[in-house]
Tab-separated table of C-alpha atoms in Angstrom:
chain	number	residue	atom	x	y	z
A	3	MET	CA	19.394	10.883	6.238
A	4	ARG	CA	22.421	9.259	5.315
A	5	ASN	CA	24.105	8.804	1.581
A	6	ALA	CA	25.124	5.532	0.157
A	7	ASN	CA	28.662	6.117	1.435
A	8	GLY	CA	27.317	6.879	5.123
A	9	SER	CA	27.897	10.532	4.898
A	10	VAL	CA	24.887	12.933	6.249
A	11	ALA	CA	22.906	13.862	3.535
A	12	ASP	CA	22.291	17.350	2.539
A	13	ARG	CA	18.848	19.091	2.829
A	14	THR	CA	16.632	18.959	-0.056
A	15	ASN	CA	14.142	21.697	-1.404
A	16	ASN	CA	12.292	20.746	-4.342
A	17	THR	CA	9.308	22.458	-6.026
A	18	GLN	CA	7.282	20.192	-8.369
A	19	TYR	CA	4.057	20.837	-10.534
A	20	GLU	CA	1.671	18.460	-11.573
A	21	LEU	CA	-1.418	18.586	-13.774
A	22	ARG	CA	-3.894	15.693	-13.953
A	23	LEU	CA	-6.816	15.341	-16.350
A	24	GLU	CA	-9.514	12.560	-16.135
A	25	PRO	CA	-11.572	12.448	-19.006
A	26	LYS	CA	-14.585	10.511	-19.006
A	27	ALA	CA	-16.976	9.097	-21.963
A	28	PHE	CA	-20.607	7.304	-21.376
A	29	ILE	CA	-21.006	4.365	-23.307
A	30	GLY	CA	-24.465	4.599	-24.457
A	31	ASN	CA	-27.096	3.792	-21.666
A	32	SER	CA	-25.204	0.928	-20.472
A	33	GLY	CA	-24.233	2.207	-17.062
A	34	TRP	CA	-20.432	1.844	-18.220
A	35	THR	CA	-17.883	4.485	-18.775
A	36	ALA	CA	-14.551	4.658	-20.490
A	37	ASN	CA	-12.147	6.345	-17.991
A	38	ALA	CA	-8.374	7.697	-18.487
A	39	ARG	CA	-6.106	9.687	-16.721
A	40	ILE	CA	-3.231	12.126	-18.114
A	41	ARG	CA	-0.669	13.225	-15.981
A	42	TYR	CA	2.092	16.163	-16.472
A	43	TYR	CA	4.742	16.526	-14.100
A	44	SER	CA	7.668	19.100	-13.663
A	45	ASN	CA	10.170	19.685	-11.289
A	46	ALA	CA	10.961	23.490	-11.037
A	47	ASN	CA	14.332	22.856	-9.249
A	48	SER	CA	15.885	21.248	-12.331
A	49	ALA	CA	17.589	22.835	-15.013
A	50	ASN	CA	16.740	19.725	-17.274
A	51	ASN	CA	13.030	20.308	-17.474
A	52	SER	CA	12.604	18.744	-20.836
A	53	GLY	CA	12.273	15.444	-22.416
A	54	SER	CA	10.297	12.339	-21.370
A	55	THR	CA	11.269	9.180	-19.556
A	56	ASN	CA	7.602	7.765	-19.721
A	57	GLY	CA	7.600	6.555	-16.190
A	58	THR	CA	4.592	5.687	-14.407
A	59	GLY	CA	5.555	5.756	-10.585
A	60	SER	CA	2.681	6.914	-8.479
A	61	ASN	CA	4.054	9.779	-6.587
A	62	ASN	CA	6.471	10.665	-9.403
A	63	ALA	CA	5.027	10.573	-12.784
A	64	ASN	CA	8.517	10.743	-14.528
A	65	GLY	CA	9.773	7.530	-12.909
A	66	GLY	CA	12.220	9.218	-10.475
A	67	THR	CA	14.151	11.435	-12.840
A	68	ASP	CA	13.934	15.386	-12.647
A	69	LYS	CA	12.921	15.866	-16.209
A	70	SER	CA	9.189	16.574	-17.330
A	71	ASP	CA	6.942	14.102	-18.380
A	72	THR	CA	3.485	13.621	-19.788
A	73	VAL	CA	1.814	10.021	-19.512
A	74	VAL	CA	-1.339	8.511	-19.672
A	75	ASP	CA	-1.011	5.971	-16.402
A	76	ARG	CA	-4.814	4.680	-16.169
A	77	ILE	CA	-7.247	3.738	-18.846
A	78	TYR	CA	-10.230	1.560	-18.120
A	79	VAL	CA	-13.904	0.839	-18.119
A	80	GLN	CA	-16.142	1.122	-15.203
A	81	GLY	CA	-19.959	-0.342	-14.906
A	82	PRO	CA	-22.064	-2.562	-13.064
A	83	LEU	CA	-20.976	-6.433	-13.341
A	84	PHE	CA	-21.905	-9.674	-11.125
A	85	GLY	CA	-23.712	-7.212	-8.714
A	86	ALA	CA	-20.678	-5.024	-8.087
A	87	THR	CA	-19.246	-1.742	-9.775
A	88	ALA	CA	-16.527	-3.236	-11.708
A	89	LYS	CA	-13.202	-1.613	-13.110
A	90	LEU	CA	-11.270	-3.341	-16.063
A	91	GLY	CA	-7.930	-2.341	-17.611
A	92	LYS	CA	-5.185	-0.212	-16.400
A	93	LEU	CA	-7.135	1.016	-13.186
A	94	PRO	CA	-6.532	2.926	-9.762
A	95	THR	CA	-6.515	0.732	-6.787
A	96	TYR	CA	-6.494	2.045	-3.225
A	97	SER	CA	-6.184	0.366	-0.045
A	98	ASP	CA	-8.392	0.995	3.141
A	99	ASN	CA	-11.579	2.578	2.028
A	100	THR	CA	-12.787	2.934	5.532
A	101	PHE	CA	-10.322	5.268	7.155
A	102	GLY	CA	-8.816	6.665	3.901
A	103	THR	CA	-5.073	5.980	4.821
A	104	GLY	CA	-3.956	4.173	1.736
A	105	MET	CA	-1.293	2.785	3.774
A	106	ILE	CA	-0.830	-0.632	1.722
A	107	ILE	CA	-1.161	1.248	-1.693
A	108	ASP	CA	-2.227	3.945	-3.672
A	109	ASP	CA	-1.559	3.184	-7.374
A	110	SER	CA	-2.370	1.530	-10.784
A	111	ILE	CA	-2.435	-2.084	-11.757
A	112	SER	CA	-3.536	-3.771	-14.845
A	113	GLY	CA	-6.403	-6.114	-14.065
A	114	ALA	CA	-10.076	-6.054	-12.568
A	115	GLU	CA	-11.623	-4.758	-9.550
A	116	PHE	CA	-15.008	-5.532	-8.084
A	117	ASN	CA	-16.471	-3.433	-5.129
A	118	TRP	CA	-19.726	-4.989	-3.791
A	119	SER	CA	-21.750	-2.487	-1.479
A	120	LEU	CA	-23.522	-4.609	1.187
A	121	ASN	CA	-26.075	-2.193	2.235
A	122	LYS	CA	-27.969	0.925	0.943
A	123	ASP	CA	-25.781	3.625	2.373
A	124	LYS	CA	-22.705	1.868	1.026
A	125	SER	CA	-21.108	2.110	4.741
A	126	ALA	CA	-20.352	-1.627	4.408
A	127	TYR	CA	-18.330	-3.276	1.482
A	128	VAL	CA	-16.184	-5.735	-0.153
A	129	ILE	CA	-13.455	-5.167	-2.804
A	130	ALA	CA	-11.589	-7.811	-4.425
A	131	THR	CA	-8.829	-6.949	-6.976
A	132	ILE	CA	-6.561	-9.059	-9.119
A	133	GLY	CA	-4.073	-8.075	-11.816
A	134	ARG	CA	-0.311	-7.213	-12.460
A	135	TYR	CA	1.563	-4.488	-10.632
A	136	ASP	CA	4.935	-2.852	-11.807
A	137	TYR	CA	6.510	-1.964	-8.433
A	138	ASN	CA	8.463	1.381	-8.798
A	139	LYS	CA	11.285	1.193	-6.177
A	140	SER	CA	11.537	4.831	-6.283
A	141	ALA	CA	7.943	5.521	-5.481
A	142	ASN	CA	7.104	6.854	-2.157
A	143	SER	CA	10.773	5.902	-0.797
A	144	LEU	CA	13.095	7.899	0.777
A	145	ALA	CA	15.642	10.171	-1.923
A	146	ALA	CA	17.371	8.293	-4.447
A	147	ALA	CA	20.712	8.689	-2.773
A	148	THR	CA	19.576	7.049	0.549
A	149	ALA	CA	16.615	4.616	-0.693
A	150	VAL	CA	17.088	1.014	0.445
A	151	ASN	CA	14.353	-1.172	-1.358
A	152	ALA	CA	13.274	-4.744	-0.087
A	153	TYR	CA	12.209	-5.728	-3.803
A	154	ASP	CA	11.719	-4.665	-7.392
A	155	GLY	CA	9.919	-5.860	-10.462
A	156	THR	CA	6.405	-6.850	-11.703
A	157	ALA	CA	4.494	-9.004	-9.825
A	158	ASP	CA	1.052	-10.834	-9.696
A	159	TYR	CA	-1.227	-8.843	-7.266
A	160	ASP	CA	-4.333	-9.663	-5.540
A	161	SER	CA	-6.313	-8.196	-2.471
A	162	LEU	CA	-9.484	-8.779	-0.642
A	163	GLU	CA	-10.703	-5.874	1.634
A	164	ILE	CA	-14.097	-5.840	4.078
A	165	GLY	CA	-15.149	-2.733	5.651
A	166	TYR	CA	-17.595	-0.799	7.339
A	167	LYS	CA	-17.679	2.886	7.999
A	168	ALA	CA	-19.734	4.561	10.501
A	169	ALA	CA	-21.581	7.536	9.090
A	170	THR	CA	-21.190	10.340	12.013
A	171	LYS	CA	-20.627	8.525	15.299
A	172	GLY	CA	-19.819	4.862	16.366
A	173	PHE	CA	-17.081	2.277	15.444
A	174	SER	CA	-15.739	1.579	11.977
A	175	GLY	CA	-13.436	-1.380	11.149
A	176	LEU	CA	-11.840	-3.219	8.226
A	177	ALA	CA	-9.894	-6.459	7.290
A	178	GLY	CA	-7.998	-7.077	4.330
A	179	TYR	CA	-5.545	-9.453	2.596
A	180	TYR	CA	-3.018	-8.610	0.261
A	181	SER	CA	-0.125	-10.323	-2.010
A	182	LEU	CA	2.619	-9.832	-4.294
A	183	ARG	CA	3.562	-12.969	-5.902
A	184	ASN	CA	6.458	-13.695	-8.085
A	185	MET	CA	8.261	-10.155	-7.147
A	186	ASN	CA	11.819	-10.071	-7.738
A	187	ALA	CA	13.913	-10.254	-4.650
A	188	ALA	CA	16.149	-7.503	-6.065
A	189	PHE	CA	17.588	-5.220	-3.405
A	190	ALA	CA	19.524	-1.877	-2.809
A	191	THR	CA	22.497	-1.508	-0.401
A	192	ASN	CA	23.370	1.335	1.734
A	193	LYS	CA	25.521	2.414	4.604
A	194	ASP	CA	24.777	3.256	8.030
A	195	SER	CA	26.188	5.927	10.098
A	196	MET	CA	28.637	3.261	11.197
A	197	GLY	CA	29.766	2.477	7.735
A	198	ASN	CA	28.218	-0.733	7.622
A	199	THR	CA	26.674	-2.049	4.663
A	200	VAL	CA	22.920	-2.556	5.054
A	201	GLN	CA	20.752	-4.782	2.678
A	202	ILE	CA	17.164	-5.562	2.771
A	203	GLN	CA	16.188	-8.679	1.081
A	204	LYS	CA	13.367	-11.410	1.202
A	205	ALA	CA	14.313	-14.269	3.152
A	206	GLY	CA	12.165	-16.839	1.000
A	207	ALA	CA	10.912	-16.194	-2.352
A	208	ASP	CA	7.780	-18.143	-1.539
A	209	LYS	CA	6.572	-15.769	1.132
A	210	SER	CA	4.871	-12.871	-0.305
A	211	ASN	CA	1.392	-12.092	1.698
A	212	PHE	CA	0.436	-9.664	4.419
A	213	TRP	CA	-2.722	-9.266	6.412
A	214	VAL	CA	-4.462	-5.817	7.749
A	215	GLY	CA	-6.980	-4.967	10.321
A	216	GLY	CA	-8.190	-1.470	11.592
A	217	LEU	CA	-10.614	-0.291	14.069
A	218	GLY	CA	-11.804	3.248	14.734
A	219	TYR	CA	-14.334	5.384	16.464
A	220	LYS	CA	-16.261	8.610	15.663
A	221	PHE	CA	-16.800	10.478	18.685
A	222	ASP	CA	-19.000	12.961	16.708
A	223	LYS	CA	-18.841	14.396	13.267
A	224	ASN	CA	-15.758	16.290	13.949
A	225	VAL	CA	-13.363	13.886	15.840
A	226	GLN	CA	-11.997	10.448	14.763
A	227	LEU	CA	-9.500	8.234	16.320
A	228	PHE	CA	-8.241	5.070	14.507
A	229	GLY	CA	-5.648	2.687	13.973
A	230	ILE	CA	-4.700	0.301	11.233
A	231	TYR	CA	-2.073	-2.648	11.378
A	232	ALA	CA	-0.449	-4.653	8.698
A	233	LYS	CA	1.825	-7.800	9.079
A	234	SER	CA	3.375	-9.883	6.383
A	235	ASN	CA	5.022	-13.329	6.270
A	236	MET	CA	8.251	-11.777	4.364
A	237	ASP	CA	11.314	-11.814	6.489
A	238	GLU	CA	14.518	-9.846	6.436
A	239	ALA	CA	17.733	-11.551	5.161
A	240	SER	CA	19.763	-12.959	8.129
A	241	THR	CA	22.225	-10.214	8.084
A	242	TYR	CA	19.797	-7.299	8.662
A	243	LYS	CA	20.185	-5.516	11.737
A	244	GLY	CA	17.508	-2.679	11.624
A	245	ASP	CA	14.020	-2.482	12.737
A	246	ASP	CA	11.427	-4.790	11.617
A	247	GLN	CA	10.351	-4.668	7.973
A	248	SER	CA	7.543	-6.916	8.076
A	249	LYS	CA	4.862	-4.779	10.026
A	250	ALA	CA	3.292	-1.238	9.326
A	251	TYR	CA	0.730	0.555	11.063
A	252	ASP	CA	-0.844	4.181	11.354
A	253	ILE	CA	-2.468	5.343	14.535
A	254	THR	CA	-4.372	8.714	13.549
A	255	LEU	CA	-6.333	11.389	15.717
A	256	LYS	CA	-8.163	13.866	13.201
A	257	TYR	CA	-10.389	16.906	13.886
A	258	LYS	CA	-12.951	18.282	11.328
A	259	GLY	CA	-12.416	17.665	7.508
A	260	ALA	CA	-11.526	20.195	4.884
A	261	ASP	CA	-14.291	20.366	2.005
A	262	ILE	CA	-13.192	22.097	-1.254
A	263	THR	CA	-16.738	23.306	-1.880
A	264	LYS	CA	-16.539	25.252	1.646
A	265	PRO	CA	-14.077	28.038	1.772
A	266	GLY	CA	-12.465	28.419	5.258
A	267	SER	CA	-13.188	24.717	6.211
A	268	TYR	CA	-10.121	22.869	7.468
A	269	ASP	CA	-8.735	19.692	9.308
A	270	ILE	CA	-6.063	18.948	11.713
A	271	TYR	CA	-4.373	15.715	12.695
A	272	ALA	CA	-1.538	13.996	14.522
A	273	ALA	CA	-0.414	10.442	13.462
A	274	TYR	CA	2.251	8.025	14.494
A	275	ARG	CA	3.283	5.921	11.422
A	276	TYR	CA	5.600	2.802	11.091
A	277	LEU	CA	5.836	1.615	7.683
A	278	GLY	CA	7.790	-1.514	7.035
A	279	GLN	CA	8.671	-1.935	3.405
A	280	PHE	CA	7.457	-5.781	3.550
A	281	ALA	CA	3.916	-4.749	4.911
A	282	THR	CA	3.526	-1.700	2.352
A	283	VAL	CA	3.581	-1.401	-1.494
A	284	ASN	CA	3.319	2.046	-2.243
A	285	PRO	CA	1.375	4.066	0.298
A	286	THR	CA	-0.570	7.400	-0.360
A	287	TYR	CA	1.457	9.470	2.207
A	288	ASP	CA	3.298	12.382	1.038
A	289	ILE	CA	6.357	12.449	3.629
A	290	SER	CA	5.651	9.542	5.701
A	291	ALA	CA	7.983	7.366	3.519
A	292	ARG	CA	8.275	3.553	3.336
A	293	GLY	CA	10.820	2.292	5.510
A	294	THR	CA	10.601	4.880	8.230
A	295	LYS	CA	8.647	5.355	11.457
A	296	GLY	CA	7.619	8.590	13.278
A	297	TRP	CA	5.212	11.187	14.103
A	298	GLN	CA	3.418	13.558	11.670
A	299	ILE	CA	1.223	16.376	12.265
A	300	GLY	CA	-0.588	18.266	9.285
A	301	THR	CA	-3.499	20.581	8.237
A	302	ASP	CA	-5.667	20.905	5.248
A	303	TYR	CA	-7.454	24.346	4.768
A	304	THR	CA	-9.589	25.486	1.721
A	305	VAL	CA	-8.568	28.616	0.823
A	306	ALA	CA	-11.244	29.248	-1.670
A	307	GLN	CA	-13.641	27.038	-3.660
A	308	ASN	CA	-11.688	24.296	-5.092
A	309	ILE	CA	-8.407	25.408	-4.055
A	310	LEU	CA	-6.968	23.596	-1.134
A	311	ALA	CA	-3.492	23.990	1.114
A	312	THR	CA	-1.896	21.187	2.659
A	313	VAL	CA	1.274	21.604	5.288
A	314	GLU	CA	2.642	18.557	6.970
A	315	TYR	CA	5.783	18.022	9.277
A	316	TYR	CA	7.174	14.441	9.945
A	317	LYS	CA	9.697	13.749	12.505
A	318	GLY	CA	11.053	10.237	12.328
A	319	LYS	CA	13.986	7.500	11.801
A	320	GLN	CA	15.080	5.256	9.024
A	321	LEU	CA	14.218	1.560	9.845
A	322	PHE	CA	17.123	0.091	8.206
A	323	ALA	CA	19.293	2.400	10.332
A	324	ASP	CA	17.836	2.367	13.598
A	325	TYR	CA	20.134	0.003	15.693
A	326	SER	CA	23.074	0.165	17.820
A	327	GLY	CA	23.459	4.085	18.120
A	328	SER	CA	23.524	4.382	14.400
A	329	ASP	CA	22.061	7.863	13.167
A	330	ALA	CA	18.717	6.945	11.579
A	331	ASP	CA	17.045	10.545	11.629
A	332	TYR	CA	14.624	11.272	8.935
A	333	ASN	CA	12.724	14.483	9.049
A	334	ALA	CA	10.574	16.291	6.731
A	335	ILE	CA	8.420	19.552	5.842
A	336	TYR	CA	5.771	19.407	2.882
A	337	GLY	CA	3.533	21.901	1.358
A	338	ARG	CA	1.178	21.655	-1.393
A	339	ILE	CA	-1.693	23.671	-3.022
A	340	ASP	CA	-4.335	21.708	-4.942
A	341	PHE	CA	-6.433	23.431	-7.720
A	342	PHE	CA	-9.537	21.503	-8.723
A	343	PHE	CA	-11.673	22.136	-11.666
């Protein structure tokens, strides 16, 4: 990776801790519940481990600083409405409920979401979401010293997703539409390895939509191959020289699945990901960052009941810097242990 002045960035090694509590209260016999999520974040690599900035970024509860922080980042009600399971308030939203990639977004919005199940086993669904989204340009991007973001600010968010998920064997598929309207065209600058200033900016303020399609096949209960592709109508500024930022895709081959209730269960996967910034909002990936492309391998292993270990390796390139022989390398190793209770 490169620093803002074009020099090679040092390797970083950060140990982070996060505690999530999700209380739920039942509202009589109405079928409705009141829900919240409380998050505590701490970076053990920092000497500045106190105070609060009250950030709400999906992948960094403190909004990108190294301080400890406690926030209530979700508070909403959930229940039956209009034949769907509805969520109203500051609620979680997740793209791709078929393959579980979360390639477009895994975050919170202020608004409403409706999930209609189209058959008894809930394998087919329609999800409609509308609200306001506070985009955190530090979330799931490269390190702050190297980040080049396409936009910033608060936008009107809406989406429509239709999907079908095969139970044990056969084809699965999804189609979706997403929009970030009235998003600021703010951008960050950086320098590539040749010393050239790089900027990513929307070429047209009226362009804010992207579409998603996915197809997969389960060979049996253990082996699955799928691909998901996103394309937006947003364009880079005419001075931009790097790889296309208006598309994103994920091709994954996965074997088995880790189950936190079954010690010794595991999964192994290999994926190639291309994550253009104009075709993603805040993906769920840990080290496959927005604005990069590359190969990732990983495994999940249930060490004991309710204890899950994850190890991932990513070898890729930064899209904005991948041209004319520029050094665009972006490599990362990631490990995590989750305790569920």
